[in-house]
PDB file of C-alpha atoms in Angstrom:
ATOM      1  CA  MET K 141     -47.286   5.988 -91.552  1.00 50.00           C
ATOM      2  CA  THR K 142     -49.611   8.413 -89.899  1.00 54.00           C
ATOM      3  CA  SER K 143     -49.401   9.796 -86.426  1.00 51.00           C
ATOM      4  CA  SER K 144     -52.461   9.890 -84.268  1.00 52.00           C
ATOM      5  CA  PRO K 145     -53.627  13.218 -82.846  1.00 57.00           C
ATOM      6  CA  GLY K 146     -52.308  13.614 -79.338  1.00 54.00           C
ATOM      7  CA  GLY K 147     -49.981  10.640 -79.795  1.00 52.00           C
ATOM      8  CA  LEU K 148     -46.275  10.580 -80.411  1.00 59.00           C
ATOM      9  CA  SER K 149     -45.342  13.027 -83.120  1.00 72.00           C
ATOM     10  CA  ASP K 150     -42.702  12.486 -85.763  1.00 84.00           C
ATOM     11  CA  PRO K 151     -39.269  13.609 -84.604  1.00 86.00           C
ATOM     12  CA  LYS K 152     -38.061  16.960 -85.920  1.00 94.00           C
ATOM     13  CA  PHE K 153     -34.678  16.601 -87.596  1.00 96.00           C
ATOM     14  CA  LEU K 154     -32.123  19.410 -87.683  1.00 97.00           C
ATOM     15  CA  THR K 155     -29.123  19.875 -89.938  1.00 97.00           C
ATOM     16  CA  ILE K 156     -25.641  20.255 -88.485  1.00 98.00           C
ATOM     17  CA  ALA K 157     -25.812  23.999 -89.223  1.00 98.00           C
ATOM     18  CA  GLU K 158     -29.149  24.305 -87.391  1.00 98.00           C
ATOM     19  CA  VAL K 159     -27.786  22.405 -84.382  1.00 98.00           C
ATOM     20  CA  ALA K 160     -24.732  24.677 -84.349  1.00 98.00           C
ATOM     21  CA  ALA K 161     -26.982  27.751 -84.387  1.00 97.00           C
ATOM     22  CA  VAL K 162     -29.148  26.434 -81.537  1.00 95.00           C
ATOM     23  CA  MET K 163     -26.104  25.557 -79.421  1.00 95.00           C
ATOM     24  CA  ARG K 164     -24.176  28.714 -80.448  1.00 96.00           C
ATOM     25  CA  VAL K 165     -21.112  26.711 -81.464  1.00 97.00           C
ATOM     26  CA  SER K 166     -19.328  26.041 -84.759  1.00 98.00           C
ATOM     27  CA  LYS K 167     -20.393  23.318 -87.174  1.00 98.00           C
ATOM     28  CA  MET K 168     -17.052  21.609 -86.544  1.00 98.00           C
ATOM     29  CA  THR K 169     -17.901  21.330 -82.845  1.00 98.00           C
ATOM     30  CA  VAL K 170     -21.189  19.626 -83.724  1.00 98.00           C
ATOM     31  CA  TYR K 171     -19.385  17.253 -86.103  1.00 97.00           C
ATOM     32  CA  ARG K 172     -16.961  16.361 -83.300  1.00 98.00           C
ATOM     33  CA  LEU K 173     -19.867  15.622 -80.944  1.00 97.00           C
ATOM     34  CA  VAL K 174     -21.533  13.423 -83.581  1.00 97.00           C
ATOM     35  CA  HIS K 175     -18.363  11.535 -84.522  1.00 97.00           C
ATOM     36  CA  GLY K 176     -17.415  11.141 -80.859  1.00 97.00           C
ATOM     37  CA  GLY K 177     -20.776   9.545 -80.083  1.00 96.00           C
ATOM     38  CA  GLU K 178     -21.862  12.265 -77.654  1.00 95.00           C
ATOM     39  CA  LEU K 179     -24.662  13.483 -79.932  1.00 97.00           C
ATOM     40  CA  PRO K 180     -26.680  10.796 -81.741  1.00 97.00           C
ATOM     41  CA  ALA K 181     -27.294  11.477 -85.419  1.00 97.00           C
ATOM     42  CA  VAL K 182     -28.715   9.803 -88.501  1.00 97.00           C
ATOM     43  CA  ARG K 183     -26.752   9.772 -91.725  1.00 96.00           C
ATOM     44  CA  VAL K 184     -28.792  10.780 -94.763  1.00 94.00           C
ATOM     45  CA  GLY K 185     -26.695  10.449 -97.885  1.00 96.00           C
ATOM     46  CA  ARG K 186     -23.543  12.457 -97.213  1.00 95.00           C
ATOM     47  CA  SER K 187     -25.043  14.602 -94.462  1.00 96.00           C
ATOM     48  CA  PHE K 188     -26.171  14.110 -90.883  1.00 97.00           C
ATOM     49  CA  ARG K 189     -29.459  14.909 -89.189  1.00 97.00           C
ATOM     50  CA  VAL K 190     -29.934  15.267 -85.443  1.00 98.00           C
ATOM     51  CA  THR K 191     -33.290  15.187 -83.665  1.00 97.00           C
ATOM     52  CA  GLU K 192     -34.360  18.148 -81.556  1.00 96.00           C
ATOM     53  CA  ASP K 193     -34.807  15.732 -78.650  1.00 96.00           C
ATOM     54  CA  ALA K 194     -31.177  14.588 -78.941  1.00 97.00           C
ATOM     55  CA  VAL K 195     -30.000  18.219 -78.821  1.00 96.00           C
ATOM     56  CA  ASP K 196     -32.232  18.939 -75.816  1.00 95.00           C
ATOM     57  CA  ASP K 197     -30.969  15.822 -74.001  1.00 94.00           C
ATOM     58  CA  TYR K 198     -27.332  16.688 -74.696  1.00 95.00           C
ATOM     59  CA  LEU K 199     -27.758  20.241 -73.415  1.00 93.00           C
ATOM     60  CA  ARG K 200     -29.694  19.080 -70.351  1.00 92.00           C
ATOM     61  CA  LYS K 201     -26.914  16.605 -69.448  1.00 91.00           C
ATOM     62  CA  SER K 202     -24.197  19.203 -70.080  1.00 89.00           C
ATOM     63  CA  PHE K 203     -25.343  21.669 -67.424  1.00 84.00           C
ATOM     64  CA  TYR K 204     -23.203  21.846 -64.316  1.00 76.00           C
ATOM     65  CA  ASP K 205     -23.187  24.002 -61.223  1.00 64.00           C
ATOM     66  CA  ALA K 206     -20.414  26.554 -61.658  1.00 62.00           C
ATOM     67  CA  GLY K 207     -20.747  28.146 -58.266  1.00 61.00           C
TER      68      GLY K 207
END
């Protein structure tokens, strides 16, 4: 499959460790989010991959007004 220039690009997949680094949380926290269904992930062999878009969506939905 090829992507057309200017069209939809292939999703960028992140490892659990990369997601944890982006979100500044532990890997266990990311695993809990994945297993709890809050963060969609794809299983590849024995590991999980999460798209950058899924991380962005989760963080966007998680913001709340604290004051």
